[in-house]
Short mmCIF file of C-alpha atoms and ligand atoms in Angstrom, two decimals:
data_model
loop_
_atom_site.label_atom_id
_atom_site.label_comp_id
_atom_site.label_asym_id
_atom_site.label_seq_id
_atom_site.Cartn_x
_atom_site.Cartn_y
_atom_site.Cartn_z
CA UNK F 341 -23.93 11.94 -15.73
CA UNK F 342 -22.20 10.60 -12.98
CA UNK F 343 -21.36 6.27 -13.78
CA UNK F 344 -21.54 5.56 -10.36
CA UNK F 345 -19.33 3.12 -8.23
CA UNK F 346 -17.88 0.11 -8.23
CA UNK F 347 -20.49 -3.15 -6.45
CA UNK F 348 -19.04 -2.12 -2.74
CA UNK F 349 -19.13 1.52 -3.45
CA UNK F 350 -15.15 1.44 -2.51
CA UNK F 351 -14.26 3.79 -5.67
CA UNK F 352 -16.35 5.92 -7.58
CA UNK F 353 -15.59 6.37 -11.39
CA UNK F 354 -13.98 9.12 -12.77
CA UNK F 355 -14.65 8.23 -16.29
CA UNK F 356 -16.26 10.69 -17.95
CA UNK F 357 -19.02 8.00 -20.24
CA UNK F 358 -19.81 4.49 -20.09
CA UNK F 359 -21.10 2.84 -23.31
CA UNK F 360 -23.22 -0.36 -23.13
CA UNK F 361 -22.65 -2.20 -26.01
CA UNK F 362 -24.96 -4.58 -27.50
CA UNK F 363 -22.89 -5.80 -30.16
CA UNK F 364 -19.18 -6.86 -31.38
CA UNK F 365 -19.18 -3.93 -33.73
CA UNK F 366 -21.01 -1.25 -31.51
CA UNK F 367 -17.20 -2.00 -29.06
CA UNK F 368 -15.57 -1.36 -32.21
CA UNK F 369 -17.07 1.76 -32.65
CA UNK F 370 -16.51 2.82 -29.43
CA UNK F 371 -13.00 2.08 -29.16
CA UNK F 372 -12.14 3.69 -33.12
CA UNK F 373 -14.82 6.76 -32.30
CA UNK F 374 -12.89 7.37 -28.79
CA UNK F 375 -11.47 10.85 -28.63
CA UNK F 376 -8.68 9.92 -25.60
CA UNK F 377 -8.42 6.83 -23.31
CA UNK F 378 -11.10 3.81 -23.38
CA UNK F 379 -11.47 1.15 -20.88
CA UNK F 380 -13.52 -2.24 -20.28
CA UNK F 381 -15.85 -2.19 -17.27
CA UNK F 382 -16.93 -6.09 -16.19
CA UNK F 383 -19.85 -6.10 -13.73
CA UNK F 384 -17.87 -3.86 -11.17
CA UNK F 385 -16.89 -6.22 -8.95
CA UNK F 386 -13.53 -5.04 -8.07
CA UNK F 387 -12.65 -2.87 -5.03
CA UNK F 388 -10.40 -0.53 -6.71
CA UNK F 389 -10.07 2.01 -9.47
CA UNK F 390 -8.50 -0.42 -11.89
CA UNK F 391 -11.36 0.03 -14.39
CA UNK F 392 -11.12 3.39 -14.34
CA UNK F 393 -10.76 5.51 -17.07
CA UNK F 394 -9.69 9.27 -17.79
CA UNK F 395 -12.03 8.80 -20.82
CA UNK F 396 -14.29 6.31 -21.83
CA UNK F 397 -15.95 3.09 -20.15
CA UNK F 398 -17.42 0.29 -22.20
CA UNK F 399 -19.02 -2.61 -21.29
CA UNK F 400 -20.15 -5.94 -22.87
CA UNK F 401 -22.33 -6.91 -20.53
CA UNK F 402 -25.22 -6.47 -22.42
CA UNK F 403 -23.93 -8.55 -25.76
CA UNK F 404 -25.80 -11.36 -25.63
CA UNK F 405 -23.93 -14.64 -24.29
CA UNK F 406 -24.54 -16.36 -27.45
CA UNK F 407 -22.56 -19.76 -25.90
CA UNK F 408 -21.28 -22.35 -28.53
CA UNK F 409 -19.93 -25.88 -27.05
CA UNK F 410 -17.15 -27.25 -29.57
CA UNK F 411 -17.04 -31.10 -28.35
CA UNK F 412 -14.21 -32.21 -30.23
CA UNK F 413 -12.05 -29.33 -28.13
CA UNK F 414 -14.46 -30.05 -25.31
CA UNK F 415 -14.63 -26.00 -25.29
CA UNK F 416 -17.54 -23.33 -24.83
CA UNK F 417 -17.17 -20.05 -26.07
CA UNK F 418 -19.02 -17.05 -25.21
CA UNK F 419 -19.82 -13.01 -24.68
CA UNK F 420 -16.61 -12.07 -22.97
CA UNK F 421 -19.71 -10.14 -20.76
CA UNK F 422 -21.70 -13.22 -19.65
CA UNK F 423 -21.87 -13.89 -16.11
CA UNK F 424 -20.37 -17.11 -14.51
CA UNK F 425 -23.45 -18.06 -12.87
CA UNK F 426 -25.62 -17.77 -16.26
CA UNK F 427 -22.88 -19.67 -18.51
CA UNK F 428 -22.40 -22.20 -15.76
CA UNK F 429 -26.33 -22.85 -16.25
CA UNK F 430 -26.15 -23.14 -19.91
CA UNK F 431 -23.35 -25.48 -19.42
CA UNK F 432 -25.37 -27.38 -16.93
CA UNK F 433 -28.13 -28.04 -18.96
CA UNK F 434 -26.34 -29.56 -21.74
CA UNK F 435 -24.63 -31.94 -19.91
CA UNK F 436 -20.88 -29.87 -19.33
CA UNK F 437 -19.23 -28.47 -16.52
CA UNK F 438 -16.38 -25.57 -15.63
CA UNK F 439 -13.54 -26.79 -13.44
CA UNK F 440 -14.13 -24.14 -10.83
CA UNK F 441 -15.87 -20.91 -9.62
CA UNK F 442 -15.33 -18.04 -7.51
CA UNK F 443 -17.26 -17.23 -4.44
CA UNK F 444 -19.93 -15.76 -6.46
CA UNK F 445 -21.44 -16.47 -9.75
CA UNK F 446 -22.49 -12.64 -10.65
CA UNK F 447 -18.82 -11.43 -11.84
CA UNK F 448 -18.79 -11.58 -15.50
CA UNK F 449 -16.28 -13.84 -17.61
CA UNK F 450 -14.15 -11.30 -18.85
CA UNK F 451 -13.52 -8.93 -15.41
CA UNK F 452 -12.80 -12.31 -13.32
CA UNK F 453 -10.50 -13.96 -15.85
CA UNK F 454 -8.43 -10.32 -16.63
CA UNK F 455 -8.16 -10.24 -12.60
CA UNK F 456 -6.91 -13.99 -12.56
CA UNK F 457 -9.89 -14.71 -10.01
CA UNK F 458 -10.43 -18.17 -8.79
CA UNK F 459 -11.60 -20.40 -6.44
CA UNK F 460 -10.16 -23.33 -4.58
CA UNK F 461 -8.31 -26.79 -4.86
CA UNK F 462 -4.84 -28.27 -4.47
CA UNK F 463 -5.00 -29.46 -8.36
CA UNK F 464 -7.47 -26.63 -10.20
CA UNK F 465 -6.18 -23.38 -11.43
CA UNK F 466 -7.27 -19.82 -11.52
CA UNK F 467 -10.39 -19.36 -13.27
CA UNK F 468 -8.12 -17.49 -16.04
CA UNK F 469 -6.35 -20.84 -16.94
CA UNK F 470 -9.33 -22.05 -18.20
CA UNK F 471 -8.85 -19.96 -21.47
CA UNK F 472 -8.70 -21.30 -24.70
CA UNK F 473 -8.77 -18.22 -26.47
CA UNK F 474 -10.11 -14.76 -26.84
CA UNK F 475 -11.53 -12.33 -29.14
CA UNK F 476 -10.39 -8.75 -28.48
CA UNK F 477 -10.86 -5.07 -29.62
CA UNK F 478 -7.65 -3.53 -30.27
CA UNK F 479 -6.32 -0.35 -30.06
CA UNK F 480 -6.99 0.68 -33.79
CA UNK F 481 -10.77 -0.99 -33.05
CA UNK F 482 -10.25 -4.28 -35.05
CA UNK F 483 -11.36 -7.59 -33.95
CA UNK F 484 -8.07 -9.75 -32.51
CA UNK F 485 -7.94 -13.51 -31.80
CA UNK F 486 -5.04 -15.46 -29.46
CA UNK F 487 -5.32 -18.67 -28.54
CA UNK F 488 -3.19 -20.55 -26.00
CA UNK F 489 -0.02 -21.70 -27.61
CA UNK F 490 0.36 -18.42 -29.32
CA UNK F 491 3.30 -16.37 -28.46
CA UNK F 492 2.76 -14.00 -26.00
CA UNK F 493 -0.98 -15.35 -25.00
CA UNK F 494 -0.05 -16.46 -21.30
CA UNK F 495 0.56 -12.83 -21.24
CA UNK F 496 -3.17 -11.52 -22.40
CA UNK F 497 -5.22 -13.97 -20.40
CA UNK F 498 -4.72 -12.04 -17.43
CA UNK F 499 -4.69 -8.63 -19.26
CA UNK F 500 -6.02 -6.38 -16.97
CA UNK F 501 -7.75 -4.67 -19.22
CA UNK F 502 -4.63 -3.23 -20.49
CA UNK F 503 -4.47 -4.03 -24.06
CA UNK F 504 -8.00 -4.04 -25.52
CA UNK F 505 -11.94 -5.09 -25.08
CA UNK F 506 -12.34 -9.02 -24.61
CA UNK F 507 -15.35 -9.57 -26.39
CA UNK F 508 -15.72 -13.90 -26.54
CA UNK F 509 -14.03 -15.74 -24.75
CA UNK F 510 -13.28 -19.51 -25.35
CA UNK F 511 -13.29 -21.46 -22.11
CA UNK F 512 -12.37 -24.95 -21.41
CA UNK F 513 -15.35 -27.41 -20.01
CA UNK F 514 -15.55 -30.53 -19.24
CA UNK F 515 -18.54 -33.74 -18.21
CA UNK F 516 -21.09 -32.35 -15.61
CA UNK F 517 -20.31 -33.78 -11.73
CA UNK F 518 -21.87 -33.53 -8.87
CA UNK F 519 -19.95 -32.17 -5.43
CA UNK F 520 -21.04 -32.34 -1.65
CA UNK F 521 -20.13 -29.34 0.72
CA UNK F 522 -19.45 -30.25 4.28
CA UNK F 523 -18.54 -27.94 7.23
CA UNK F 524 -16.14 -28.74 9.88
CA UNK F 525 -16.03 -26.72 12.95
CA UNK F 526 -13.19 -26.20 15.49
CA UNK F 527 -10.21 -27.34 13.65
CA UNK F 528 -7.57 -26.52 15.80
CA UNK F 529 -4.35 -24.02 14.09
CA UNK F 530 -2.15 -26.61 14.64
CA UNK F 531 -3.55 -29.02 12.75
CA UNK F 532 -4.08 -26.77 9.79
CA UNK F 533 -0.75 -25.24 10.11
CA UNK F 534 0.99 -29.15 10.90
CA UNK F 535 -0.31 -30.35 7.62
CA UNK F 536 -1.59 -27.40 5.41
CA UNK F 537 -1.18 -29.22 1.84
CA UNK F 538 -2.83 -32.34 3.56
CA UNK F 539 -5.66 -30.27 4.69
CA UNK F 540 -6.39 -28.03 1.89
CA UNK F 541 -6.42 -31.30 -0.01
CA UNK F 542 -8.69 -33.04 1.31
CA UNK F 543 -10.84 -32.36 -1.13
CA UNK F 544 -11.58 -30.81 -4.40
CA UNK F 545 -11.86 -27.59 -2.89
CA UNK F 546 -11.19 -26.69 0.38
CA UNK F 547 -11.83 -23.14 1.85
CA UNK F 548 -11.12 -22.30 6.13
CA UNK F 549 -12.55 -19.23 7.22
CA UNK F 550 -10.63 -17.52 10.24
CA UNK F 551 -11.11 -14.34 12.34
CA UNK F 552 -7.30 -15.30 12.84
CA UNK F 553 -7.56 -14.37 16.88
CA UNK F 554 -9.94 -17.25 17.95
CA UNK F 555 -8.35 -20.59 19.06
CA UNK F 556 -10.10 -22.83 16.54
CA UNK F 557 -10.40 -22.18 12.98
CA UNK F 558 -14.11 -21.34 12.58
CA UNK F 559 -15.28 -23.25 9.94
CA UNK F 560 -13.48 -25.48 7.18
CA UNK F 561 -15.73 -26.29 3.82
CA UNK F 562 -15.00 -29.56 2.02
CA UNK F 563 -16.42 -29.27 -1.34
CA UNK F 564 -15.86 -33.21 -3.00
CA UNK F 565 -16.68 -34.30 -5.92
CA UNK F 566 -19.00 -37.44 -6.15
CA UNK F 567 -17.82 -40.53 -6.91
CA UNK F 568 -14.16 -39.09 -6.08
CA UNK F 569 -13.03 -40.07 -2.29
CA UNK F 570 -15.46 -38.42 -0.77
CA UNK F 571 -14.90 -39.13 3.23
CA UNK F 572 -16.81 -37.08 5.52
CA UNK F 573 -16.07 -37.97 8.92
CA UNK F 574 -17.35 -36.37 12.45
CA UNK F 575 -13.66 -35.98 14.15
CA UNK F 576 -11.46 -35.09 10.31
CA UNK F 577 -8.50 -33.66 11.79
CA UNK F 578 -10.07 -33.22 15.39
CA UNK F 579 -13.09 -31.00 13.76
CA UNK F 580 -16.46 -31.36 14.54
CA UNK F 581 -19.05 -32.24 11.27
CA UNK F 582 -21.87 -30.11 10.73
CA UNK F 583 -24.77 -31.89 9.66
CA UNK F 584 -26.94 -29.00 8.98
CA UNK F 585 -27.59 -27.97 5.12
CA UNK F 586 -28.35 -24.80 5.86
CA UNK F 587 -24.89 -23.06 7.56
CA UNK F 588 -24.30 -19.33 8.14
CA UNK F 589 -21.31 -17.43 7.93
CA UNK F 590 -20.68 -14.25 10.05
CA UNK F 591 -23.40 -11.97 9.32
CA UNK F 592 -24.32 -13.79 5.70
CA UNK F 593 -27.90 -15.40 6.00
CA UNK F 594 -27.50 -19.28 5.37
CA UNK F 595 -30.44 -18.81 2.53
CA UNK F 596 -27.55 -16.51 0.84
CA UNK F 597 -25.06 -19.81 0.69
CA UNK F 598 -24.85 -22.41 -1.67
CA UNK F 599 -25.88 -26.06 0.21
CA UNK F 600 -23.86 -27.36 2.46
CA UNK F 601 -24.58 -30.71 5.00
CA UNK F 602 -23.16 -33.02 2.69
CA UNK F 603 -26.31 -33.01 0.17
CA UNK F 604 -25.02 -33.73 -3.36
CA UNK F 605 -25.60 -31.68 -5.75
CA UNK F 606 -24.81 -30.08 -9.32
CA UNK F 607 -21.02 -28.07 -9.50
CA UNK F 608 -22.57 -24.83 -10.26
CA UNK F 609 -24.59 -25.22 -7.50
CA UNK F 610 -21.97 -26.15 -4.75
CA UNK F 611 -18.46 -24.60 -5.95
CA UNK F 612 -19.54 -20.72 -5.50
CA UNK F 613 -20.54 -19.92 -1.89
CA UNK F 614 -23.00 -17.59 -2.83
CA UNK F 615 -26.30 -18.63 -4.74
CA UNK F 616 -26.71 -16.39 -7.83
CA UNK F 617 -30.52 -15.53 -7.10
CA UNK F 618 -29.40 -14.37 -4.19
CA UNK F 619 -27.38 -10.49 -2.62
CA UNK F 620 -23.35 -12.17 -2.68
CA UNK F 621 -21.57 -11.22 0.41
CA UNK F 622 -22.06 -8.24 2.61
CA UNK F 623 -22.13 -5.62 0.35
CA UNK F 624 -20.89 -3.16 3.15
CA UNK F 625 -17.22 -4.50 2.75
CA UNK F 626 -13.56 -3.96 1.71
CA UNK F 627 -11.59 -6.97 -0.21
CA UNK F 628 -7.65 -7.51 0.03
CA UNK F 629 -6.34 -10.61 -0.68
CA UNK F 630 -2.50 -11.80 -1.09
CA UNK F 631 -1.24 -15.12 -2.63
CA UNK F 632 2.00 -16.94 -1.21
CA UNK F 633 3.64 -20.15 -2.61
CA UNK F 634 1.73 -23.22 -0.40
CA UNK F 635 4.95 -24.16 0.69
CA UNK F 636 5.19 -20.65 2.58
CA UNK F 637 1.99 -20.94 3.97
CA UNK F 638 2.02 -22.29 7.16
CA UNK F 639 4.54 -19.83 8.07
CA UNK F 640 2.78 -16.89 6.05
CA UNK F 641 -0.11 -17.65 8.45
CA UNK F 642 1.72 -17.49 11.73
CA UNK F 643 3.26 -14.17 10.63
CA UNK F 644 -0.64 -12.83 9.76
CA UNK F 645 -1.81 -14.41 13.16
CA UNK F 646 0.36 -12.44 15.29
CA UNK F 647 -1.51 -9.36 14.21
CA UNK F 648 -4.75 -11.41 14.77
CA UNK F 649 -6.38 -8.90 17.40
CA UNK F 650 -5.69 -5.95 15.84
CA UNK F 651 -7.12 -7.36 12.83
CA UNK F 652 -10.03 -9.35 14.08
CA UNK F 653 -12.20 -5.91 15.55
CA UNK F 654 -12.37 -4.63 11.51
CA UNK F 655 -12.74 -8.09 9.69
CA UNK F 656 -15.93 -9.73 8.75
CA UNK F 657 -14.17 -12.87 7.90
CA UNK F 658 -11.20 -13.99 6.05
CA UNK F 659 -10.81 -17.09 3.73
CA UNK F 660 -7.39 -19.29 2.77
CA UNK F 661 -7.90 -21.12 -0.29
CA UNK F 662 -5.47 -22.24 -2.85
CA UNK F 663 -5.26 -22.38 -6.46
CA UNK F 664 -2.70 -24.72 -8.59
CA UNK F 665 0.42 -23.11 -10.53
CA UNK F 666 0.01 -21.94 -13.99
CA UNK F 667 1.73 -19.98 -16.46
CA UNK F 668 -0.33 -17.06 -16.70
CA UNK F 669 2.20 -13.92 -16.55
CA UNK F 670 0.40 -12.26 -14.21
CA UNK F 671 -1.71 -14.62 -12.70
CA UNK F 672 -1.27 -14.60 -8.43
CA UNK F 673 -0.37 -18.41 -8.79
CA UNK F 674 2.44 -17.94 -11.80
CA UNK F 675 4.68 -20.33 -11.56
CA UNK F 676 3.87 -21.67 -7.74
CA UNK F 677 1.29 -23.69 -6.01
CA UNK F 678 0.13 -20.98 -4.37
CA UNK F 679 -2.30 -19.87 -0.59
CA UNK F 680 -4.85 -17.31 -1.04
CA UNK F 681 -4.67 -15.03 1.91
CA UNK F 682 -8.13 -13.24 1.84
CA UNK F 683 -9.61 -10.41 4.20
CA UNK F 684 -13.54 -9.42 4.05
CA UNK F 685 -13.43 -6.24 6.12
CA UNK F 686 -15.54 -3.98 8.02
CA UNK F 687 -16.38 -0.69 5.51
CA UNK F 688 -13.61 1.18 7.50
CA UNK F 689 -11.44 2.25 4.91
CA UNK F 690 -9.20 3.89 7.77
CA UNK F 691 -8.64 0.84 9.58
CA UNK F 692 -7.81 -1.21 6.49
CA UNK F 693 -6.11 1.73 5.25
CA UNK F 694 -3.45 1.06 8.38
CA UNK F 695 -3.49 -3.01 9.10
CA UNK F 696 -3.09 -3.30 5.17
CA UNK F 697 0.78 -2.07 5.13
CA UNK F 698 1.50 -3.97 8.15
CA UNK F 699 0.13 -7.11 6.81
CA UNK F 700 2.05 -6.47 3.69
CA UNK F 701 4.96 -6.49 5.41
CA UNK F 702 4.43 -9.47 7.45
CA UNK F 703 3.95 -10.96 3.74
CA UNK F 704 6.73 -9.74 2.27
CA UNK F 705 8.84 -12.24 3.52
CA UNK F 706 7.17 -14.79 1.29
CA UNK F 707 6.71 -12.78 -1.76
CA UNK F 708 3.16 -12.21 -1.27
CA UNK F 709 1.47 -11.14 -4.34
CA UNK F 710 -1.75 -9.05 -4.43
CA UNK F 711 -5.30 -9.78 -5.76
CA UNK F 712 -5.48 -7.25 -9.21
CA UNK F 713 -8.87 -6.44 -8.33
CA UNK F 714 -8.56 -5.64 -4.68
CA UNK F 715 -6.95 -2.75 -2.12
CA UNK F 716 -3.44 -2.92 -1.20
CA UNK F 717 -0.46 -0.53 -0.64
CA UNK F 718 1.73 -2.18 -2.43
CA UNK F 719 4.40 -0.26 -4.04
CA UNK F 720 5.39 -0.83 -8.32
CA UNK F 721 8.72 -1.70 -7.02
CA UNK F 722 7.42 -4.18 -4.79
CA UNK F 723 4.82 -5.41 -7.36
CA UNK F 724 8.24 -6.00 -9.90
CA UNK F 725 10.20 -7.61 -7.68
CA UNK F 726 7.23 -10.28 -6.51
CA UNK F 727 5.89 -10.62 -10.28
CA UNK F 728 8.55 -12.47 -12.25
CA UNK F 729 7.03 -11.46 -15.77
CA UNK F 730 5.12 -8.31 -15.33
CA UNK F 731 8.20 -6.39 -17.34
CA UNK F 732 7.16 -8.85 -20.20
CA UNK F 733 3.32 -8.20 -19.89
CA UNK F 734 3.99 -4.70 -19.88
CA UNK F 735 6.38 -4.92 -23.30
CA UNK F 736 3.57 -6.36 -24.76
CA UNK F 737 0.75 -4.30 -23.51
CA UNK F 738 2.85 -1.46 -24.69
CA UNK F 739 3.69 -2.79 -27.87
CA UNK F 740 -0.15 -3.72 -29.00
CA UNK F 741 -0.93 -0.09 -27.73
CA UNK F 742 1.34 2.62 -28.28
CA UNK F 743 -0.30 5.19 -27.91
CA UNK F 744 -1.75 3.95 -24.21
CA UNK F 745 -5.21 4.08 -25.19
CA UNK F 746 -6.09 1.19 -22.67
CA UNK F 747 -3.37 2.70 -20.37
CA UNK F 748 -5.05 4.29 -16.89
CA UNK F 749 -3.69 5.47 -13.45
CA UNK F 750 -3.64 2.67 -11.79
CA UNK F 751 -1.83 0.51 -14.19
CA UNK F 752 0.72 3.37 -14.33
CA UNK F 753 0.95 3.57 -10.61
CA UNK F 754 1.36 -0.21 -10.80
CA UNK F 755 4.12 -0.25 -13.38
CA UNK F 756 2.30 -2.23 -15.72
CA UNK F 757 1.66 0.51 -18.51
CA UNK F 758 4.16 3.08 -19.05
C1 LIG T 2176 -18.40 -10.33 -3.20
C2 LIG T 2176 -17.16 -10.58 -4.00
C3 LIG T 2176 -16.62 -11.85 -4.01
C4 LIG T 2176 -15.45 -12.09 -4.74
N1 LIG T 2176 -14.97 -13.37 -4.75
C5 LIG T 2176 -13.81 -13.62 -5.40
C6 LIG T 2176 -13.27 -14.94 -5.42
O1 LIG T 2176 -13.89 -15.89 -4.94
N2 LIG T 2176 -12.07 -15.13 -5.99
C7 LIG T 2176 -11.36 -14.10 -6.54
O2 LIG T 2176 -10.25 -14.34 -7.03
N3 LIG T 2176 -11.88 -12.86 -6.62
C8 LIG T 2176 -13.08 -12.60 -6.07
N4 LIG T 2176 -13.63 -11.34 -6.13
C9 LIG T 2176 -12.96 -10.34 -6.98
C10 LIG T 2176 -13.54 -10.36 -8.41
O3 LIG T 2176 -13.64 -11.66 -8.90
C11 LIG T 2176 -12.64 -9.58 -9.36
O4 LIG T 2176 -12.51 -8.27 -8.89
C12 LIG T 2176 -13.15 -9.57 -10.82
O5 LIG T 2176 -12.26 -8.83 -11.60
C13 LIG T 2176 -14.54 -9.02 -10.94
O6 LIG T 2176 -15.01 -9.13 -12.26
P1 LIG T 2176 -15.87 -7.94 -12.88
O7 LIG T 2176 -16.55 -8.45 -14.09
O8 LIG T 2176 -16.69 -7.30 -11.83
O9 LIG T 2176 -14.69 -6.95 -13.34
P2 LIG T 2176 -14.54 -5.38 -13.09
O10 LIG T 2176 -14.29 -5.15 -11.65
O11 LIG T 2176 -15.62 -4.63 -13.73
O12 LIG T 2176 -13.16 -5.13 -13.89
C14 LIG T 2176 -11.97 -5.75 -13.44
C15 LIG T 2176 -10.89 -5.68 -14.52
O13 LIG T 2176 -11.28 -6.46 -15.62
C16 LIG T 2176 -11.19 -5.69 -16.82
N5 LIG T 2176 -12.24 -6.10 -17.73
C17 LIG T 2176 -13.57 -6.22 -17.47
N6 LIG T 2176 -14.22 -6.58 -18.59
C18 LIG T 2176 -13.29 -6.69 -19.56
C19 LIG T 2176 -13.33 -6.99 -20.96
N7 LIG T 2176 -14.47 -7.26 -21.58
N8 LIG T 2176 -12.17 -6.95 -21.66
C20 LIG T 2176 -10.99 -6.67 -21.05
N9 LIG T 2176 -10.89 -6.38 -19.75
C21 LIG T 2176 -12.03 -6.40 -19.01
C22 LIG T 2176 -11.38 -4.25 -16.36
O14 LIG T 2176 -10.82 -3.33 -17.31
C23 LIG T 2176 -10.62 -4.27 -15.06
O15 LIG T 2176 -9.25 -4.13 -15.31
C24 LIG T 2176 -14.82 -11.05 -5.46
C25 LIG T 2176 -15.38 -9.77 -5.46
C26 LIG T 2176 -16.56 -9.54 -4.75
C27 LIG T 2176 -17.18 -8.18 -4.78
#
């Protein structure tokens, strides 16, 4: 029986079964009763075959989230499976808070930290630098445990997937807060591109959405934290301020985004741009996304810009954001303050197929990394040479799993299994 595709049908899986565990040991089974490779599947949210597997798929989505807050850590840990959105509830309810989110709260713990995901804001990190510690399947199906400060654990937080089955996964929290969104319209380039640290921190998170050929920046969001220098102003930076709560974005119904117009409300609630009762995104849509040290980024964007028309007629809309260094081997912000370059595109896999090289190249100059969990071209040479420990990652994958049970295609084709 066919296991379908991944959430924007942009790969279909090859594997041949998909097991839905419902329990630490049931994984363990799976992975010691596997007859070839075995591979974890989150909740399919990337664009590319990196779940893949020539054998078997398992997933913990369905182990129950079975959260535990440790206060004297000030740390929650749960199923590796959970989704954001549900744990940030939990959290919510008790009184505690994540320092960040993605764009949307259905991607589960465990595929968005192993992909380095993360939001936005000057001073927060990936989502994946939020780990404490993880429980894992191995490759001989025994239960594993790192924690940071281990050796070799900035090198398993973004795993990939490449060295076992996360199963719970110990997260850093901290007090709830409240945050206001507000959305600025017609920021002009050179403003953003005068001053881009000053702008993308002028606030806790700060996202600009471009079509990169119009002569304004269509909308800035200023997500700030209560209490923290909030300063909404009609005029920030030349912008206009939208007072509307309700705002749309390209062809994503307003009733689909989280609250904007300045209303305050809880993190979980204002951080993702997409409301978890509600369809995230388009659906109909292609993801690539490169990161570039901040410091690059003003002229990373001019060199993106001048392929602004050709690129504008496939895009739905693209998104800079930025994420703070960390030490994650193979996180996209290792080891640099770092711009998030990200393209929502038309489903026209032959267009993106041929403006994705060229904007590649216009990137290279910067060292532009790519997003793990979205399409790009990018060669394993290239991937070395922009990915200062990936020969270490791999040295360890390879040495917790000889045999390359986790292994698949695309981390060969990548360089980072053997
Ligand atoms: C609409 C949309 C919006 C997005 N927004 C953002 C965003 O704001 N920021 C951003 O950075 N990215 C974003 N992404 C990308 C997304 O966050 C990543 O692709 C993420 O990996 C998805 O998590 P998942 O659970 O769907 O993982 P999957 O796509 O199912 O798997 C991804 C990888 O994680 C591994 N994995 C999954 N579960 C486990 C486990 N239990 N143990 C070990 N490895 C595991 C898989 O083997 C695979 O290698 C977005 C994607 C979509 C579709």
């Amino acid at each position: 029986m066919s296991i379908g595709a991944t959430w924007a049908g942009t790969h279909t899986f090859g594997a041949a079964e998909l097991i839905d565990a419902r329990s630490i040991p049931e994984v363990q089974d799976a992975v010691a009763g596997a007859d070839g490779p075995v591979r974890a599947l989150g909740t399919r949210h990337s664009f590319n075959d990196l779940a893949d597997s020539a054998g078997r798929l398992v997933t913990v989505t369905g182990i129950p989230a079975e959260p535990e807050v440790d206060e004297s850590t000030r740390t929650v840990t749960v199923g590796a499976g959970t989704r954001y959105g549900e744990l940030a509830v939990w959290l919510e309810a008790r009184g505690w808070a994540l320092h960040n989110m993605g764009s949307l709260p259905h991607i589960s713990v465990a595929g968005a930290v192993a992909t380095g995901t993360h939001g936005s804001g000057l001073a927060n990190g990936c989502l994946s630098d939020a780990v404490a510690g993880l429980s894992y399947v191995n490759a001989a199906g025994e239960l594993a445990y790192a924690r940071r400060g281990d050796e070799g654990f900035a090198g398993l937080v973004v795993g990939l997937g490449a060295y076992g089955i996360v199963v719970r996964v110990t997260l850093d929290i901290q007090p709830t807060y409240r945050v206001r969104q507000d959305v600025y319209r017609g920021l002009s380039w050179e403003a953003a591109l005068g001053d881009l640290r000053g702008i993308m921190g002028a606030g806790y998170s700060v996202s600009l959405f471009t079509m990169w050929d119009e002569p304004t920046i269509q909308q800035a969001w200023r997500k700030t934290r209560i209490g923290v220098g909030e300063d909404p102003q009609d005029g920030w930076q030349g912008a206009r301020f939208e007072t509307a709560a309700e705002s749309g974005l390209v062809d994503v119904p307003p009733a689909n985004l989280t609250v904007k117009g300045g209303v305050p409300g809880p993190w979980l609630e204002r951080l993702p741009h997409f409301r978890l009762d509600q369809t995230p995104s388009n659906g109909d849509e292609i993801q690539t996304e490169y990161f570039v040290a901040i410091d690059d980024g003003a002229d990373a964007l001019r060199a993106v810009r001048e392929l602004g028309p050709e690129i504008a007629p496939h895009l739905l809309v693209s998104e800079l954001r930025t994420i703070a260094a960390d030490e994650l081997w193979l996180s996209g912000a290792y080891g640099r303050d770092t711009l998030a370059i990200h393209f929502t595109w038309r489903n026209s896999p032959a267009a993106v197929a041929a403006l994705t090289p060229r904007i590649e190249r216009a990137l290279a100059p910067f060292g532009a990394r790519p997003h793990w969990g979205k399409v790009n071209t990018m060669t394993a040479e290239r991937i070395a040479a922009v990915t200062p420990r990936l020969a270490d990652a791999r040295a360890q994958f390879e040495s917790l799993d000889p045999a390359g049970r986790f292994a698949n295609d695309h981390l060969r084709r990548l360089g980072i299994r053997l």
